[in-house]
Tab-separated table of C-alpha atoms and ligand atoms in Angstrom:
chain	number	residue	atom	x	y	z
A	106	UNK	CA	62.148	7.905	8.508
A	107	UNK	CA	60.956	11.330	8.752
A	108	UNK	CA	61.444	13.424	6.464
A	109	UNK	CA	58.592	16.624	5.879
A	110	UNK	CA	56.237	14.356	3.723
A	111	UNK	CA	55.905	11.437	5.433
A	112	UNK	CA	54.351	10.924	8.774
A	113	UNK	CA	57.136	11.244	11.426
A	114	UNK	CA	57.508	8.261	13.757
A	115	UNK	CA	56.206	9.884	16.820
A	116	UNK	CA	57.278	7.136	19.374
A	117	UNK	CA	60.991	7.475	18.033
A	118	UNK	CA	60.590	11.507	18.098
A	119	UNK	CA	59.828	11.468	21.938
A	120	UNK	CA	62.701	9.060	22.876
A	121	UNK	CA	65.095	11.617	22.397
A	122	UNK	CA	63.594	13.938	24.766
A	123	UNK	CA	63.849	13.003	28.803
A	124	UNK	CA	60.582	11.855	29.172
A	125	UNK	CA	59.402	9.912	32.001
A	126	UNK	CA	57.025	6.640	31.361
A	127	UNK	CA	55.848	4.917	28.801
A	128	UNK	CA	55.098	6.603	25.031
A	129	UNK	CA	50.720	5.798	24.902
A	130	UNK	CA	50.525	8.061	21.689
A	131	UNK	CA	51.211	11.310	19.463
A	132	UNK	CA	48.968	13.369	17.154
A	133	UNK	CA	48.862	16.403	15.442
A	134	UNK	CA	47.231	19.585	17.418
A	135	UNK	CA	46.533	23.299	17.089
A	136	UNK	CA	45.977	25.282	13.923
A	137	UNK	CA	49.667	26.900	13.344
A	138	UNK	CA	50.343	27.691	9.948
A	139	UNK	CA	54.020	27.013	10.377
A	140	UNK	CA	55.522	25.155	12.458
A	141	UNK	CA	54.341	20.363	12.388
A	142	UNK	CA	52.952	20.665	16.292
A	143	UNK	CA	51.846	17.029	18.065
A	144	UNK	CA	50.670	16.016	21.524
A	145	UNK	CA	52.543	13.535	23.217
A	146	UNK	CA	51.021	11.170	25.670
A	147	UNK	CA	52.906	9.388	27.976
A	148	UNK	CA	51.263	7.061	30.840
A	149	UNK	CA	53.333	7.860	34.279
A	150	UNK	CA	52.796	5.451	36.966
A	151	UNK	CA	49.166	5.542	36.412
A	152	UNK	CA	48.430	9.176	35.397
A	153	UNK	CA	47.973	10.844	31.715
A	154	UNK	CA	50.985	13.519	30.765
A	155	UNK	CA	51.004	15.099	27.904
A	156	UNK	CA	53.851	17.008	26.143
A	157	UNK	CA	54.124	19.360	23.271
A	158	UNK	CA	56.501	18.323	20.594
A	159	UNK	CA	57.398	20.240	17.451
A	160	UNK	CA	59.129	20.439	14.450
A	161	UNK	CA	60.576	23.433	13.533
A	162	UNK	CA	59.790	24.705	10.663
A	163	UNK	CA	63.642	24.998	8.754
A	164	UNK	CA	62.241	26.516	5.525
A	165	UNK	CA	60.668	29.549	7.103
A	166	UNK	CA	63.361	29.310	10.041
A	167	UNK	CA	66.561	29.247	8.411
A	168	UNK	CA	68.776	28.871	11.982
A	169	UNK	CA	66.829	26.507	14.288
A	170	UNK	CA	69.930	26.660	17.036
A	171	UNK	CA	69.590	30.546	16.439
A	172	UNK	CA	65.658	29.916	17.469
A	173	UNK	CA	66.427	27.927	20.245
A	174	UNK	CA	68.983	30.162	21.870
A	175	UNK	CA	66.324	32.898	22.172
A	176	UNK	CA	63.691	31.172	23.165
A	177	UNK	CA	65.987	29.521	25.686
A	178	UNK	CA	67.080	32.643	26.699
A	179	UNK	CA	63.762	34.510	26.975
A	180	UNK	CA	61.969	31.750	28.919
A	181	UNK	CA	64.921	31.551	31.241
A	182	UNK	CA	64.123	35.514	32.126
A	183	UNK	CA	60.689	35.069	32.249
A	184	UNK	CA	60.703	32.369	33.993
A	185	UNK	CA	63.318	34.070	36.674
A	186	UNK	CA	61.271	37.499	36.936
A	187	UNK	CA	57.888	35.071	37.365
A	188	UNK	CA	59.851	33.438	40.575
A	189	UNK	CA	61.257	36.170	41.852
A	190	UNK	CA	57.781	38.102	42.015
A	191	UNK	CA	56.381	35.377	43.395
A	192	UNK	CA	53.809	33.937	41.008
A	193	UNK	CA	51.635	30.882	41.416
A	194	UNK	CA	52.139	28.108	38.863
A	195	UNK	CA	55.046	29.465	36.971
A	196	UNK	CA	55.048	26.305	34.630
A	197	UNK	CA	51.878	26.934	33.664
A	198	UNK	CA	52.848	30.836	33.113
A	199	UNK	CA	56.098	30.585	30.734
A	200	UNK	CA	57.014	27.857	28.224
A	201	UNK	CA	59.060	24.813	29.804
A	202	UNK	CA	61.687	23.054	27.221
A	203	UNK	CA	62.034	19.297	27.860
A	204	UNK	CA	65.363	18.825	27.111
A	205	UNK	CA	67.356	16.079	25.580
A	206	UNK	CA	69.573	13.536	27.709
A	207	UNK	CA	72.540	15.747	26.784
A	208	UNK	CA	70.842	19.208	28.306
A	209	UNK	CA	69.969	19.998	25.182
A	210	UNK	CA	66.952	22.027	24.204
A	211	UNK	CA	66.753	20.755	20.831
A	212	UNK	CA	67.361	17.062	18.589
A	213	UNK	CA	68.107	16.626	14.966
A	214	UNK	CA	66.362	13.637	13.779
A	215	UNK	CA	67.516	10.969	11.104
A	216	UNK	CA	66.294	13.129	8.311
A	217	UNK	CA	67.824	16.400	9.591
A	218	UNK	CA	64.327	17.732	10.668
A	219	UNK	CA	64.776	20.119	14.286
A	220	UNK	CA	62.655	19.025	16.892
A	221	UNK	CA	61.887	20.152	20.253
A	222	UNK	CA	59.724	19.557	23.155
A	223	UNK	CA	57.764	21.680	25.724
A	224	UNK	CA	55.640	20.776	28.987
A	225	UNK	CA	51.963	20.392	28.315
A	226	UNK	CA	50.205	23.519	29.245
A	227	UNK	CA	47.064	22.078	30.674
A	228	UNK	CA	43.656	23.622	31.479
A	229	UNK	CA	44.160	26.417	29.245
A	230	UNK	CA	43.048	26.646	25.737
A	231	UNK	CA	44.185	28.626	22.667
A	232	UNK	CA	41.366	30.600	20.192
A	233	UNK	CA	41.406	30.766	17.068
A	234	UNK	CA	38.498	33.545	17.176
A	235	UNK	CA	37.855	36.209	19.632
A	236	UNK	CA	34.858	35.461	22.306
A	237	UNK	CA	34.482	38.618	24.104
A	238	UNK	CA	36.000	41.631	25.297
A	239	UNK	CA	36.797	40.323	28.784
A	240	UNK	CA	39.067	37.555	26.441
A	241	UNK	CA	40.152	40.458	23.911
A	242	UNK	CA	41.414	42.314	27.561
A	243	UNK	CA	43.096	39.190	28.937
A	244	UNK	CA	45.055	38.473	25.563
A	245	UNK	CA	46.863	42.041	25.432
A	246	UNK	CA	47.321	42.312	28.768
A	247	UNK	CA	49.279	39.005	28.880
A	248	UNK	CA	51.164	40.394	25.182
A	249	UNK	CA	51.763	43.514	26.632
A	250	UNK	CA	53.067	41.739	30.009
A	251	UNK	CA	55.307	39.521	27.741
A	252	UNK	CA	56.851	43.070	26.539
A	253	UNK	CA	57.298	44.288	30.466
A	254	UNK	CA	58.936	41.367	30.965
A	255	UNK	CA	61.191	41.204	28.445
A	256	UNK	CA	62.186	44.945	28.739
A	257	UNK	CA	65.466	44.420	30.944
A	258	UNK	CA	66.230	41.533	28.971
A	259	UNK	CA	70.230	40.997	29.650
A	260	UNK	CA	72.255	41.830	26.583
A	261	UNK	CA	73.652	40.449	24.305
A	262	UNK	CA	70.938	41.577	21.286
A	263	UNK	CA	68.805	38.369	20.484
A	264	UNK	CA	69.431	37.069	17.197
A	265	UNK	CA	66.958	38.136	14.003
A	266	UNK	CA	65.016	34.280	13.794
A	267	UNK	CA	63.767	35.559	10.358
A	268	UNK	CA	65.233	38.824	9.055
A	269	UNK	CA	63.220	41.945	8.770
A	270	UNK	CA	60.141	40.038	9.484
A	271	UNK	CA	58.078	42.942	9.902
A	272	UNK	CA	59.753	45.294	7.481
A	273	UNK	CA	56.190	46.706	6.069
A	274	UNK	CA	58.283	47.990	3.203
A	275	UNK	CA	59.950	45.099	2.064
A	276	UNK	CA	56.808	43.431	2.657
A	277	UNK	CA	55.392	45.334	-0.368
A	278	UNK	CA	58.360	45.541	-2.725
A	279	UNK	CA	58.408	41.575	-2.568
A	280	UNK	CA	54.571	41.684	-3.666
A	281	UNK	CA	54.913	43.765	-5.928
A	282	UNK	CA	58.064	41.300	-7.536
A	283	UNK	CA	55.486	38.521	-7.335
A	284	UNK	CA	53.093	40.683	-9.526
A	285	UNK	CA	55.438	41.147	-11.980
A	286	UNK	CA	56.676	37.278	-12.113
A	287	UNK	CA	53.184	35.881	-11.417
A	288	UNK	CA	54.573	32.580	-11.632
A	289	UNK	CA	51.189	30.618	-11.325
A	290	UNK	CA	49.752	32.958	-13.338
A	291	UNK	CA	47.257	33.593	-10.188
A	292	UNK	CA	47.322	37.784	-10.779
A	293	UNK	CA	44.338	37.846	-13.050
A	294	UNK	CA	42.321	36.297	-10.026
A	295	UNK	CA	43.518	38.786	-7.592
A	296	UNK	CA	43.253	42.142	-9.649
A	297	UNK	CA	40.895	43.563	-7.111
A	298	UNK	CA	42.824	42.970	-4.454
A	299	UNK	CA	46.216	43.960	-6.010
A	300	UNK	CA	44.712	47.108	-6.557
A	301	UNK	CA	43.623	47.012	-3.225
A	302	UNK	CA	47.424	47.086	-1.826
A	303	UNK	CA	48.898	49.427	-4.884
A	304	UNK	CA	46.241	51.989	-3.740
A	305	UNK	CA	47.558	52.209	0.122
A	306	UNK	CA	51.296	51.808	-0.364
A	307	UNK	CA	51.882	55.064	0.986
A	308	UNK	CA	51.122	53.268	4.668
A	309	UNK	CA	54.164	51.032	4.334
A	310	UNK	CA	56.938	53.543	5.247
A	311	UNK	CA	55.024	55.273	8.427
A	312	UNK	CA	56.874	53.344	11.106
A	313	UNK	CA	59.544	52.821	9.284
A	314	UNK	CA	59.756	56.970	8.720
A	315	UNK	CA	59.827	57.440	12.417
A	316	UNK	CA	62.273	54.666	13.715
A	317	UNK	CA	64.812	56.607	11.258
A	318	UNK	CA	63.909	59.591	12.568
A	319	UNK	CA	64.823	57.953	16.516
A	320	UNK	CA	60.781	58.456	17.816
A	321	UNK	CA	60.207	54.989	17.684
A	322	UNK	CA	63.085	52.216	18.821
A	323	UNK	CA	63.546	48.607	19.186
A	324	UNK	CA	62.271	45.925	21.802
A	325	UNK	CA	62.220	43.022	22.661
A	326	UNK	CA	58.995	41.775	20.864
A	327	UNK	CA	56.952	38.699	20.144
A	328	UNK	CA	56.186	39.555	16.463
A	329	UNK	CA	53.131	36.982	16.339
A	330	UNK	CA	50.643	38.211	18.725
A	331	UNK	CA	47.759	36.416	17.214
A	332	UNK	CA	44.924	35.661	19.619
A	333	UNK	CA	45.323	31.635	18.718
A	334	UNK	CA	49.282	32.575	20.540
A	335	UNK	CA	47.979	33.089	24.198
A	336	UNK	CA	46.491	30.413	26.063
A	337	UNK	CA	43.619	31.406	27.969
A	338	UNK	CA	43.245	29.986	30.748
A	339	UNK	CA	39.729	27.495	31.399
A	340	UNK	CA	38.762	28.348	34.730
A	341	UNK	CA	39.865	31.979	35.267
A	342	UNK	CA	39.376	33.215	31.578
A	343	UNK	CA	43.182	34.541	32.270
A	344	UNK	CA	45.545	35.147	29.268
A	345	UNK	CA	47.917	32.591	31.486
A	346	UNK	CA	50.874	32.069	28.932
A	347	UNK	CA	52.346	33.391	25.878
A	348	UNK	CA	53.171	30.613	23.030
A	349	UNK	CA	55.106	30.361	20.173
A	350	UNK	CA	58.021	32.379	20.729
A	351	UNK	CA	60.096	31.613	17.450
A	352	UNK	CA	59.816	34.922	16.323
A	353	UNK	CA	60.393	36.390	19.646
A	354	UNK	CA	63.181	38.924	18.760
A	355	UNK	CA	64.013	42.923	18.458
A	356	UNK	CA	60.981	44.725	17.078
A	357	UNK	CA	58.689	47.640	17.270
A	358	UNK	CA	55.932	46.962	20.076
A	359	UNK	CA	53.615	48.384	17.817
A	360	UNK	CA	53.894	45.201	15.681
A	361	UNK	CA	52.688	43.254	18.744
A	362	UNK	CA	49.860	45.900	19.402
A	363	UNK	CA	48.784	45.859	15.798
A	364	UNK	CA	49.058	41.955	15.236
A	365	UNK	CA	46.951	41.562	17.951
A	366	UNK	CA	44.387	43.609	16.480
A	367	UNK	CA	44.153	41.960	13.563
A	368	UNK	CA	42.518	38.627	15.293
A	369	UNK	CA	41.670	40.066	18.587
A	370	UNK	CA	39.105	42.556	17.005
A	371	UNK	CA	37.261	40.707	14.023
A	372	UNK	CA	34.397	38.242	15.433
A	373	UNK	CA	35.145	35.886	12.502
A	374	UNK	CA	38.083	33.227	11.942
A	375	UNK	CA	41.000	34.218	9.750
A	376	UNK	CA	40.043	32.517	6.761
A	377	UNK	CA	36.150	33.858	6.765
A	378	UNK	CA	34.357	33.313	3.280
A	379	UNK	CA	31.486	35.135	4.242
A	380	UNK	CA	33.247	38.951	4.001
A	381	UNK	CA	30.100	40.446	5.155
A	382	UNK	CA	30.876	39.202	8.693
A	383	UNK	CA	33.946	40.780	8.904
A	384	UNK	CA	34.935	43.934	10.467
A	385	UNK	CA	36.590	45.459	13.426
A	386	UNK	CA	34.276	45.643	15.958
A	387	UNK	CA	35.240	49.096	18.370
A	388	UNK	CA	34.126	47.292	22.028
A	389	UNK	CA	36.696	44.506	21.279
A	390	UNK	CA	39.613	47.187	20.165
A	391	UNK	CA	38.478	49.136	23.145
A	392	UNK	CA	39.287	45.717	25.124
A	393	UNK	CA	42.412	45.488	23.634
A	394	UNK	CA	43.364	49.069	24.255
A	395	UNK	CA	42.970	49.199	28.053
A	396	UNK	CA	44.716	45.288	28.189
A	397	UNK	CA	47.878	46.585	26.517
A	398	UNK	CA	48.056	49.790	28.674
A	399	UNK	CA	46.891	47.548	31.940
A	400	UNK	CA	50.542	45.757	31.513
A	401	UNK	CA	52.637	47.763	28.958
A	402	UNK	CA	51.554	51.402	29.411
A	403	UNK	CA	54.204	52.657	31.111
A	404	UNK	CA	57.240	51.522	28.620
A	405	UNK	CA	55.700	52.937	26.038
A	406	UNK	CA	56.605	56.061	24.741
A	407	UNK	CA	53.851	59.069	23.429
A	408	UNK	CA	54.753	57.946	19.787
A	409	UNK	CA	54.304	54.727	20.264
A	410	UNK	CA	50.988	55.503	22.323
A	411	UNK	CA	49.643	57.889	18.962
A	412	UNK	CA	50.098	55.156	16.966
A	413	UNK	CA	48.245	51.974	18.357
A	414	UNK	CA	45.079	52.719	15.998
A	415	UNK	CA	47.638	53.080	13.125
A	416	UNK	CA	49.535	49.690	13.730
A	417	UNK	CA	46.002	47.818	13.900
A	418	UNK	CA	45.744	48.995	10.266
A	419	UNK	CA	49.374	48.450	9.212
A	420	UNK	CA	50.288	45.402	10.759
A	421	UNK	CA	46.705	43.837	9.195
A	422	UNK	CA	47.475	45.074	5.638
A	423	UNK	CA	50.549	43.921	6.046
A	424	UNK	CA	49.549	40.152	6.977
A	425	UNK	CA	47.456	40.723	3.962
A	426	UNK	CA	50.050	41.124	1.750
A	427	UNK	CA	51.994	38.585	3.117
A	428	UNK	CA	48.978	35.515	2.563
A	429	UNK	CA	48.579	37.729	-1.211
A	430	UNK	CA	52.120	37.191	-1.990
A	431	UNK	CA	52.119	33.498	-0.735
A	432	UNK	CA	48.867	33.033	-3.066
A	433	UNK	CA	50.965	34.418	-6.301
A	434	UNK	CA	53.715	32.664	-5.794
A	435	UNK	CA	52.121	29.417	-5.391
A	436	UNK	CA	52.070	28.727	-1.374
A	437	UNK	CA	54.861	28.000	-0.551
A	438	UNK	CA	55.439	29.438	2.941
A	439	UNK	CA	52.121	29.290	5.059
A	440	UNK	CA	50.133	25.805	5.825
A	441	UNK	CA	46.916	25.816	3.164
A	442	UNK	CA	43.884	23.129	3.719
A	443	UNK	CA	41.691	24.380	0.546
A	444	UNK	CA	41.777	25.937	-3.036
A	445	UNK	CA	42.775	29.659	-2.783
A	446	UNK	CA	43.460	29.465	1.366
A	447	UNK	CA	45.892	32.216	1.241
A	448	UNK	CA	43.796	34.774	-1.476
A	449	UNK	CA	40.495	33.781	0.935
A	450	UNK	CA	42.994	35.104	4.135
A	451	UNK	CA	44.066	37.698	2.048
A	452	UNK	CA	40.697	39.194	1.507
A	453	UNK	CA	39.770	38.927	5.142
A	454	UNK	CA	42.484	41.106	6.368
A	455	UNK	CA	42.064	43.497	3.134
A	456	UNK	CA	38.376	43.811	4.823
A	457	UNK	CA	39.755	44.535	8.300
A	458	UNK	CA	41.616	46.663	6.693
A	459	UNK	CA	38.688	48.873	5.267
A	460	UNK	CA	36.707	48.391	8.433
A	461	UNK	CA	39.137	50.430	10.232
A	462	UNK	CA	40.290	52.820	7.462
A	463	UNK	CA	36.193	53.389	8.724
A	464	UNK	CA	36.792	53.571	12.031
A	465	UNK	CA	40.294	54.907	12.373
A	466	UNK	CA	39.578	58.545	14.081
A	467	UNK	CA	36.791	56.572	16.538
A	468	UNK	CA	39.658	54.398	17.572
A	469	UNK	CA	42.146	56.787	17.809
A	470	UNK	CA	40.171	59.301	20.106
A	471	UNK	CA	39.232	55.873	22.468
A	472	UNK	CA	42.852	55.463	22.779
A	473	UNK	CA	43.636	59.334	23.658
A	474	UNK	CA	40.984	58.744	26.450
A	475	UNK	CA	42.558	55.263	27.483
A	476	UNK	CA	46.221	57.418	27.883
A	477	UNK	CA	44.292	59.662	29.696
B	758	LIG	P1	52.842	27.450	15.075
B	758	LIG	O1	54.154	28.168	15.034
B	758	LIG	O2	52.728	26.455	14.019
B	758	LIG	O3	51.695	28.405	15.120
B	758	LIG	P2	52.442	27.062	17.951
B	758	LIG	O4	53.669	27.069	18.788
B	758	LIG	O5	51.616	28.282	17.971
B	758	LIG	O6	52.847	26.636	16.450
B	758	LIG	O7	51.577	25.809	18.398
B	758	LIG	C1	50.383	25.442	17.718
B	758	LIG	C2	49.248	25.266	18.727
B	758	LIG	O8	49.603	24.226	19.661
B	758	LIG	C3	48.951	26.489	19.589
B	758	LIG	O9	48.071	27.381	18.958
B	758	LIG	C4	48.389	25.872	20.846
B	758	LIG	O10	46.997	25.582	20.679
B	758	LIG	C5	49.119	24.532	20.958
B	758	LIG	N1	50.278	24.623	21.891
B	758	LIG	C6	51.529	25.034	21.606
B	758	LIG	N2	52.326	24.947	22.692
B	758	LIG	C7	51.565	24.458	23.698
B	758	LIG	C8	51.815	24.094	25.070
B	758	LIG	N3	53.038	24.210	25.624
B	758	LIG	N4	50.781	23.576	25.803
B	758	LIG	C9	49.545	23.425	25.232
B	758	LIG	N5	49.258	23.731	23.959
B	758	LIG	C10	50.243	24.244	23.189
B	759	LIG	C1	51.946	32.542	11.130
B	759	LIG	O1	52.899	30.413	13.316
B	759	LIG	P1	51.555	31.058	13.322
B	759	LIG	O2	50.510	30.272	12.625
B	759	LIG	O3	51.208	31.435	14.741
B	759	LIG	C2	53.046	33.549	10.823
B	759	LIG	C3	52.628	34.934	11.307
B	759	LIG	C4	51.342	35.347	10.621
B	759	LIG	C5	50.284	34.279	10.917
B	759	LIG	C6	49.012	34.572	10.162
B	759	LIG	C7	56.640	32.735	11.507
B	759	LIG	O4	51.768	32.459	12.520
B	759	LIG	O5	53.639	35.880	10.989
B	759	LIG	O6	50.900	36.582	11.088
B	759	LIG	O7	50.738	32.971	10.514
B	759	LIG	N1	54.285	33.145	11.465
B	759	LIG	C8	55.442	33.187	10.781
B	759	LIG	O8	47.985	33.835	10.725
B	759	LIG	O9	55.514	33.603	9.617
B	760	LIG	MG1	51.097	29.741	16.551
């Protein structure tokens, strides 16, 4: 059986993808906070192949065929543009479905749990905390190639994987519900923080304000550009291949810029107890800056350009709130391993947060001098 609590039969699980061999093992891998990701081996005539399966996540991803259609899609056009231009190693470059004996790229198990399966992307590595600025460059570049990429996307509109996912607004009216509920009676704990977001609700409408007004417009985005989303690769240091495209849908690119920014610039791991090591440190934004620009300059408009400093602090409040609502209302939507995960996340970003409230003209000024 598998259903979400107990441990899925792993061996069954890869059987209905078209996998060559024999099954050797499965066990869990990476440090998502969403989706149940495992790493397949299978023995083929002798050599060691391993495979990416996944369940999907149906709670937080309320369409799984919707899912799959765009990432089909998306990796389809990537995958075309990568051939057409020529590029080495294209299947180590852009996401490979396995697909079922049917052609399909998905499987319902007994239970009713979505599964799916993806080529093993090997001698690359994800990061779950920034190295260096040479890495911090080589992640946005590959984002900001993922946008470039994506730009001439064929219609019709992909579909919205998780509605309004990055609607800062909505973001803070639905903490602000979970205040008022406080259904675990967690808002005593948090009053600092609260405060903390109550005090800088102003910020939520920004973007928001100038998409209405037409100065900003929709992409094609990723919408989860953390750092621990781009596999680096182990020999070059290259940011080789994009991951996790579930959310991969229409968006502001500024999301992606500012999502990024959020990992790629603090030295420290997401869930840092020890606040006094975090903060945004300028060399690695400055990295990030010049990455982004290196592969998506030229699509992006002089709004979008003024605002890259900005959507570092947005997008990073806005995770904040996120992991602060998900503490309140009892964690029930991201992955937690401890007591108080999501407050200890919350507080991390809250600190970014500060850090470049801090730094905010510095950064801005670096990036007039990146546009040149
Ligand atoms: P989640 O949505 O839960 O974050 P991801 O798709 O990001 O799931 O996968 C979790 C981790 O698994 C990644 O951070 C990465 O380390 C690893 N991973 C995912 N896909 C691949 C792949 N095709 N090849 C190698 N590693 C992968
Ligand atoms: C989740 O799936 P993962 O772990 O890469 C989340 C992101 C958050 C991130 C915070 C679908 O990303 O939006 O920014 O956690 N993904 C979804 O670390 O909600
Ligand atoms: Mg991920």
């Amino acid at each position: 059986m598998n259903d979400e609590t107990s441990k899925p039969d792993l061996r069954y699980i890869s059987g209905l993808f078209q996998l060559y061999g024999d099954f050797l093992a499965a066990t869990p891998y990476g440090t998502g906070h969403i989706n149940d990701t495992y790493a397949a081996v299978y023995d083929q005539s002798g050599s060691s192949v391993r495979y990416i399966l996944q369940r999907i996540n149906h709670h937080v991803f309320k369409d799984p065929p919707a899912v799959m259609e765009n990432i089909n899609r998306v990796t389809a056009h990537v995958r075309r543009k990568l051939v057409e231009t020529g590029a080495t190693e294209v299947s180590r470059r852009v996401l490979a479905l396995v697909p079922t004996p049917d052609g399909q790229t998905w499987t319902k198990d007994v239970a009713g749990n979505y599964w799916r399966c993806y080529l093993f992307i090997e001698k690359a590595r994800t990061y779950d905390q920034i190295e260096s600025a040479p890495q911090a460059f080589q992640a946005a570049r590959a984002f900001g190639a993922f946008q470039r990429l994506l730009a001439d996307l064929p219609a019709p509109r992909l579909r919205d994987t998780i509605p309004e996912f990055h609607h800062t607004r909505k973001r803070f009216d639905t903490l602000r519900a979970a205040i008022q509920a406080d259904v675990c009676n967690r808002a005593a704990g948090v009053k600092r923080e609260i405060q903390f977001c109550l005090e800088r609700e102003a910020l939520v409408d920004v973007l928001l304000g100038l998409q209405t007004r037409g100065l900003l417009h929709e992409r094609v985005t990723h919408n989860d550009t953390k750092l621990n989303n781009v596999m680096i690769d182990d020999a070059t240091g290259e940011g080789i291949c994009i991951i996790d495209l579930d959310t991969v849908m229409p968006g502001l690119a500024l999301y992606d810029f500012g999502d990024l920014c959020r990992s790629g610039t603090r030295p420290t791991v997401e869930d840092e107890r020890d606040l006094s090591k975090v903060e945004m440190r300028q060399d690695l934004f400055e990295a990030l800056v010049h990455g982004f620009l290196a592969s998506a300059g030229e699509v992006l408009n002089a709004t979008e350009r003024d605002h890259l400093a900005f959507s570092a602090k947005l997008i990073t409040f806005e995770i904040g709130i996120r992991f602060l609502t998900d503490h309140l209302q009892g964690d029930r939507y991201f992955k937690t391993h401890r007591e108080s995960h999501n407050a200890d996340r919350a507080r991390v970003q809250f600190k970014m947060v500060e850090s470049i409230e801090r730094n905010e003209r510095a950064m801005h000024r670096l990036v007039q001098d990146a546009c040149g």
